[in-house]
GROMACS .gro file of C-alpha atoms in nm:
model
  274
    1MET     CA    1   5.821  -0.213  -4.467
    2GLN     CA    2   5.796   0.080  -4.704
    3GLU     CA    3   5.542  -0.113  -4.910
    4ASN     CA    4   5.324  -0.181  -4.603
    5ILE     CA    5   5.324   0.186  -4.509
    6GLU     CA    6   5.231   0.286  -4.861
    7GLN     CA    7   4.954   0.025  -4.862
    8LEU     CA    8   4.813   0.160  -4.535
    9ILE     CA    9   4.823   0.515  -4.669
   10GLN     CA   10   4.639   0.402  -4.980
   11GLN     CA   11   4.372   0.217  -4.776
   12ALA     CA   12   4.333   0.491  -4.514
   13PRO     CA   13   4.069   0.696  -4.701
   14GLU     CA   14   3.861   0.386  -4.762
   15VAL     CA   15   3.887   0.277  -4.395
   16ILE     CA   16   3.806   0.628  -4.273
   17VAL     CA   17   3.506   0.652  -4.501
   18THR     CA   18   3.380   0.304  -4.410
   19TYR     CA   19   3.412   0.341  -4.032
   20GLY     CA   20   3.318   0.707  -4.045
   21ILE     CA   21   2.989   0.615  -4.205
   22LYS     CA   22   2.933   0.347  -3.939
   23ILE     CA   23   3.007   0.593  -3.658
   24VAL     CA   24   2.777   0.855  -3.809
   25LEU     CA   25   2.501   0.596  -3.854
   26ALA     CA   26   2.549   0.473  -3.495
   27LEU     CA   27   2.530   0.829  -3.360
   28ALA     CA   28   2.225   0.897  -3.573
   29VAL     CA   29   2.054   0.582  -3.446
   30TYR     CA   30   2.135   0.678  -3.085
   31VAL     CA   31   2.022   1.042  -3.117
   32VAL     CA   32   1.702   0.959  -3.302
   33GLY     CA   33   1.634   0.660  -3.078
   34LYS     CA   34   1.682   0.865  -2.761
   35TRP     CA   35   1.442   1.126  -2.897
   36VAL     CA   36   1.190   0.852  -2.974
   37ALA     CA   37   1.231   0.710  -2.621
   38LYS     CA   38   1.167   1.050  -2.461
   39SER     CA   39   0.876   1.127  -2.692
   40ALA     CA   40   0.716   0.788  -2.632
   41SER     CA   41   0.748   0.818  -2.254
   42LYS     CA   42   0.602   1.172  -2.257
   43LEU     CA   43   0.317   1.063  -2.483
   44LEU     CA   44   0.246   0.770  -2.253
   45GLU     CA   45   0.255   1.001  -1.949
   46LYS     CA   46   0.015   1.247  -2.113
   47GLY     CA   47  -0.228   0.972  -2.206
   48MET     CA   48  -0.228   0.818  -1.858
   49LYS     CA   49  -0.275   1.156  -1.687
   50ALA     CA   50  -0.567   1.229  -1.920
   51ARG     CA   51  -0.729   0.911  -1.790
   52ALA     CA   52  -0.667   1.017  -1.426
   53VAL     CA   53  -0.426   0.729  -1.360
   54ASP     CA   54  -0.254   0.744  -1.021
   55LEU     CA   55   0.068   0.950  -1.028
   56THR     CA   56   0.274   0.662  -0.887
   57VAL     CA   57   0.169   0.437  -1.175
   58VAL     CA   58   0.231   0.716  -1.427
   59ASN     CA   59   0.589   0.782  -1.311
   60PHE     CA   60   0.678   0.415  -1.291
   61THR     CA   61   0.539   0.333  -1.636
   62LYS     CA   62   0.699   0.640  -1.794
   63ASN     CA   63   1.047   0.560  -1.658
   64LEU     CA   64   1.020   0.190  -1.740
   65SER     CA   65   0.916   0.255  -2.102
   66TYR     CA   66   1.195   0.510  -2.149
   67TYR     CA   67   1.474   0.280  -2.031
   68VAL     CA   68   1.341  -0.022  -2.220
   69VAL     CA   69   1.337   0.174  -2.549
   70LEU     CA   70   1.677   0.329  -2.473
   71THR     CA   71   1.830  -0.015  -2.415
   72VAL     CA   72   1.703  -0.132  -2.754
   73VAL     CA   73   1.843   0.186  -2.914
   74ILE     CA   74   2.189   0.133  -2.763
   75ILE     CA   75   2.200  -0.227  -2.886
   76ALA     CA   76   2.095  -0.110  -3.235
   77ALA     CA   77   2.365   0.162  -3.235
   78LEU     CA   78   2.631  -0.091  -3.138
   79GLY     CA   79   2.509  -0.311  -3.423
   80GLN     CA   80   2.580  -0.025  -3.666
   81LEU     CA   81   2.940  -0.020  -3.541
   82GLY     CA   82   2.979  -0.386  -3.626
   83VAL     CA   83   2.951  -0.517  -3.270
   84GLN     CA   84   2.801  -0.864  -3.251
   85THR     CA   85   2.480  -0.772  -3.072
   86ALA     CA   86   2.387  -1.134  -3.010
   87SER     CA   87   2.699  -1.178  -2.798
   88PHE     CA   88   2.634  -0.843  -2.633
   89VAL     CA   89   2.279  -0.944  -2.540
   90ALA     CA   90   2.409  -1.275  -2.403
   91ILE     CA   91   2.670  -1.094  -2.191
   92LEU     CA   92   2.405  -0.847  -2.075
   93GLY     CA   93   2.176  -1.133  -1.981
   94ALA     CA   94   2.450  -1.311  -1.787
   95ALA     CA   95   2.537  -0.989  -1.606
   96GLY     CA   96   2.172  -0.934  -1.526
   97LEU     CA   97   2.146  -1.287  -1.388
   98ALA     CA   98   2.450  -1.234  -1.165
   99VAL     CA   99   2.314  -0.903  -1.040
  100GLY     CA  100   1.978  -1.069  -0.983
  101PHE     CA  101   2.130  -1.332  -0.754
  102ALA     CA  102   2.320  -1.063  -0.565
  103LEU     CA  103   2.010  -0.847  -0.522
  104GLN     CA  104   1.742  -1.107  -0.457
  105GLY     CA  105   1.588  -0.909  -0.172
  106SER     CA  106   1.578  -0.586  -0.369
  107LEU     CA  107   1.432  -0.759  -0.675
  108SER     CA  108   1.168  -0.918  -0.453
  109ASN     CA  109   1.075  -0.574  -0.324
  110PHE     CA  110   1.075  -0.440  -0.681
  111ALA     CA  111   0.841  -0.717  -0.800
  112ALA     CA  112   0.614  -0.658  -0.499
  113GLY     CA  113   0.613  -0.285  -0.574
  114VAL     CA  114   0.503  -0.351  -0.931
  115LEU     CA  115   0.220  -0.573  -0.802
  116LEU     CA  116   0.112  -0.306  -0.552
  117ILE     CA  117   0.098  -0.047  -0.828
  118LEU     CA  118  -0.086  -0.276  -1.068
  119PHE     CA  119  -0.344  -0.431  -0.832
  120ARG     CA  120  -0.389  -0.129  -0.601
  121PRO     CA  121  -0.489  -0.296  -0.269
  122PHE     CA  122  -0.458   0.051  -0.116
  123LYS     CA  123  -0.384   0.408  -0.221
  124ILE     CA  124  -0.217   0.710  -0.068
  125GLY     CA  125  -0.427   0.839   0.221
  126ASP     CA  126  -0.576   0.500   0.318
  127PHE     CA  127  -0.540   0.366   0.672
  128VAL     CA  128  -0.404   0.013   0.639
  129GLU     CA  129  -0.258  -0.268   0.843
  130ALA     CA  130   0.008  -0.459   0.648
  131GLY     CA  131   0.358  -0.597   0.685
  132GLY     CA  132   0.339  -0.585   1.064
  133ALA     CA  133   0.263  -0.210   1.071
  134ALA     CA  134  -0.047   0.009   1.074
  135GLY     CA  135  -0.093   0.368   0.963
  136VAL     CA  136  -0.194   0.609   0.689
  137VAL     CA  137  -0.022   0.545   0.355
  138ARG     CA  138   0.204   0.841   0.279
  139ASP     CA  139   0.395   0.704  -0.021
  140ILE     CA  140   0.410   0.394  -0.244
  141SER     CA  141   0.745   0.352  -0.417
  142ILE     CA  142   0.900   0.067  -0.612
  143PHE     CA  143   1.093  -0.088  -0.322
  144SER     CA  144   0.905   0.025  -0.011
  145SER     CA  145   0.596   0.202   0.118
  146THR     CA  146   0.575   0.470   0.387
  147LEU     CA  147   0.311   0.467   0.662
  148ILE     CA  148   0.237   0.736   0.920
  149THR     CA  149   0.113   0.594   1.252
  150PRO     CA  150  -0.167   0.759   1.454
  151ASP     CA  151   0.099   0.896   1.693
  152ASN     CA  152   0.285   1.051   1.395
  153LYS     CA  153   0.568   0.801   1.357
  154THR     CA  154   0.704   0.726   1.010
  155ILE     CA  155   0.732   0.356   0.923
  156ILE     CA  156   0.901   0.241   0.602
  157VAL     CA  157   0.785  -0.111   0.514
  158SER     CA  158   0.942  -0.323   0.240
  159ASN     CA  159   0.695  -0.405  -0.035
  160SER     CA  160   0.775  -0.776  -0.017
  161SER     CA  161   0.667  -0.775   0.351
  162ILE     CA  162   0.340  -0.610   0.254
  163MET     CA  163   0.261  -0.849  -0.031
  164GLY     CA  164   0.365  -1.148   0.182
  165SER     CA  165   0.109  -1.070   0.454
  166ASN     CA  166  -0.261  -1.002   0.490
  167ILE     CA  167  -0.355  -0.645   0.401
  168ILE     CA  168  -0.637  -0.484   0.600
  169ASN     CA  169  -0.761  -0.163   0.442
  170TYR     CA  170  -0.983   0.033   0.681
  171SER     CA  171  -1.056   0.307   0.427
  172THR     CA  172  -1.186   0.113   0.127
  173GLN     CA  173  -1.549   0.087   0.236
  174PRO     CA  174  -1.750   0.408   0.283
  175GLU     CA  175  -1.924   0.269   0.592
  176ARG     CA  176  -1.805   0.076   0.898
  177ARG     CA  177  -1.974  -0.100   1.187
  178VAL     CA  178  -1.888   0.010   1.540
  179ASP     CA  179  -1.907  -0.272   1.795
  180PHE     CA  180  -1.957  -0.216   2.169
  181ASN     CA  181  -1.951  -0.470   2.450
  182VAL     CA  182  -2.172  -0.331   2.729
  183GLY     CA  183  -2.163  -0.506   3.065
  184VAL     CA  184  -2.434  -0.456   3.330
  185SER     CA  185  -2.506  -0.620   3.664
  186TYR     CA  186  -2.721  -0.932   3.694
  187GLY     CA  187  -2.981  -0.723   3.874
  188ALA     CA  188  -3.031  -0.485   3.580
  189ASN     CA  189  -3.356  -0.485   3.385
  190ILE     CA  190  -3.283  -0.630   3.040
  191ALA     CA  191  -3.565  -0.442   2.866
  192GLN     CA  192  -3.452  -0.112   3.020
  193VAL     CA  193  -3.093  -0.168   2.906
  194LYS     CA  194  -3.208  -0.231   2.548
  195THR     CA  195  -3.432   0.077   2.552
  196GLU     CA  196  -3.155   0.304   2.679
  197LEU     CA  197  -2.900   0.174   2.426
  198GLU     CA  198  -3.145   0.222   2.139
  199ALA     CA  199  -3.221   0.577   2.255
  200ILE     CA  200  -2.849   0.659   2.272
  201ALA     CA  201  -2.799   0.531   1.917
  202LYS     CA  202  -3.094   0.723   1.775
  203SER     CA  203  -2.984   1.045   1.945
  204ASP     CA  204  -2.656   1.056   1.751
  205ALA     CA  205  -2.695   1.199   1.399
  206ARG     CA  206  -2.373   1.032   1.283
  207ILE     CA  207  -2.522   0.685   1.321
  208LEU     CA  208  -2.677   0.580   0.989
  209PRO     CA  209  -3.055   0.545   1.031
  210GLU     CA  210  -3.095   0.321   0.726
  211LYS     CA  211  -2.875   0.057   0.885
  212ASP     CA  212  -3.003  -0.180   1.154
  213ILE     CA  213  -2.905  -0.120   1.515
  214THR     CA  214  -2.812  -0.449   1.679
  215ILE     CA  215  -2.875  -0.490   2.052
  216GLY     CA  216  -2.867  -0.837   2.206
  217LEU     CA  217  -2.761  -1.030   2.511
  218GLY     CA  218  -2.427  -1.172   2.408
  219GLU     CA  219  -2.289  -1.338   2.719
  220MET     CA  220  -2.361  -1.410   3.084
  221ALA     CA  221  -2.013  -1.368   3.225
  222ASP     CA  222  -1.879  -1.423   3.577
  223SER     CA  223  -1.942  -1.068   3.698
  224SER     CA  224  -2.175  -0.916   3.439
  225VAL     CA  225  -2.438  -0.964   3.175
  226ASN     CA  226  -2.275  -0.849   2.849
  227PHE     CA  227  -2.480  -0.691   2.572
  228VAL     CA  228  -2.374  -0.673   2.208
  229PHE     CA  229  -2.436  -0.321   2.075
  230ARG     CA  230  -2.361  -0.249   1.708
  231VAL     CA  231  -2.421   0.059   1.494
  232TRP     CA  232  -2.315   0.173   1.146
  233VAL     CA  233  -2.137   0.500   1.065
  234LYS     CA  234  -1.946   0.668   0.784
  235THR     CA  235  -1.586   0.549   0.790
  236PRO     CA  236  -1.436   0.888   0.894
  237ASP     CA  237  -1.678   0.894   1.194
  238TYR     CA  238  -1.569   0.556   1.332
  239TRP     CA  239  -1.342   0.665   1.618
  240PRO     CA  240  -1.533   0.982   1.717
  241VAL     CA  241  -1.854   0.777   1.746
  242PHE     CA  242  -1.676   0.497   1.933
  243PHE     CA  243  -1.546   0.733   2.202
  244ASP     CA  244  -1.861   0.947   2.227
  245ILE     CA  245  -2.104   0.655   2.253
  246ASN     CA  246  -1.897   0.490   2.526
  247GLU     CA  247  -1.910   0.814   2.723
  248LYS     CA  248  -2.285   0.852   2.666
  249ILE     CA  249  -2.349   0.497   2.785
  250LYS     CA  250  -2.163   0.558   3.112
  251LEU     CA  251  -2.335   0.891   3.179
  252ARG     CA  252  -2.683   0.762   3.093
  253PHE     CA  253  -2.652   0.441   3.294
  254ASP     CA  254  -2.537   0.641   3.597
  255GLU     CA  255  -2.836   0.871   3.551
  256VAL     CA  256  -3.101   0.597   3.537
  257GLY     CA  257  -2.935   0.370   3.793
  258ILE     CA  258  -2.817   0.085   3.570
  259GLU     CA  259  -2.516  -0.061   3.744
  260ILE     CA  260  -2.199  -0.130   3.547
  261PRO     CA  261  -2.023  -0.401   3.750
  262PHE     CA  262  -1.655  -0.464   3.801
  263PRO     CA  263  -1.479  -0.782   3.915
  264GLN     CA  264  -1.488  -0.823   4.291
  265MET     CA  265  -1.430  -1.094   4.546
  266ASP     CA  266  -1.652  -1.160   4.849
  267VAL     CA  267  -1.475  -1.316   5.146
  268HIS     CA  268  -1.687  -1.485   5.414
  269LEU     CA  269  -1.530  -1.559   5.754
  270ASP     CA  270  -1.696  -1.837   5.952
  271GLN     CA  271  -1.606  -1.851   6.321
  272ALA     CA  272  -1.554  -2.207   6.427
  273ALA     CA  273  -1.749  -2.320   6.732
  274ALA     CA  274  -1.540  -2.327   7.048
   0.00000   0.00000   0.00000
């Protein structure tokens, strides 16, 4: 027993020096590696901002690069302590797989968020219809996106729902076509209707003069003759023009005597002969 104690005392300096060096090296690897991770992420952020990359993409890429480098640094530091990093990586992979199965929905949203950020089907400020909701895009995060409806409701839509559906972006194109369906009575003069609609279109400065104005007889319905009336406007003018032109059509048709019909039923009573 005494011999074992003496042997331990004799070996203690060597053990302390050996493991002390390993601990110092591990700490050095961690400190330097963490500094490298921060510096790399900041450098990446600076470069992306200099190229006017969207802030959402910048933040996501910066955080992802930092944690990827930091993970490699931690594994390298553990290797300096004598930990079998191959086994550690295997355990980490198995744990990641288990977490992945438990968080399938969240990972699906994460993957969809990455795709949204990379492919950019819409940006903040666009009016879109996606994932069963419609509104102005307020925020695009990794797991969900926030829309503000025209009546000022906030809708948070999961990114997987957005990527799994058709995305309609009403703000991408600088110009939009405004379609009107104008019904008049069967007794109305077709040439007069076309002339009045063309005059209404040309009187509005918001309607683009370089684009064709479409006026045509689209349908002879049960109670009316329906004209197709189409004009082009700048995208921000779409709804103001839609409402104003409808009002102008009603006022002008009343003024010139063009009847706008409505469904009605005529009942004829025949008196049977006595």
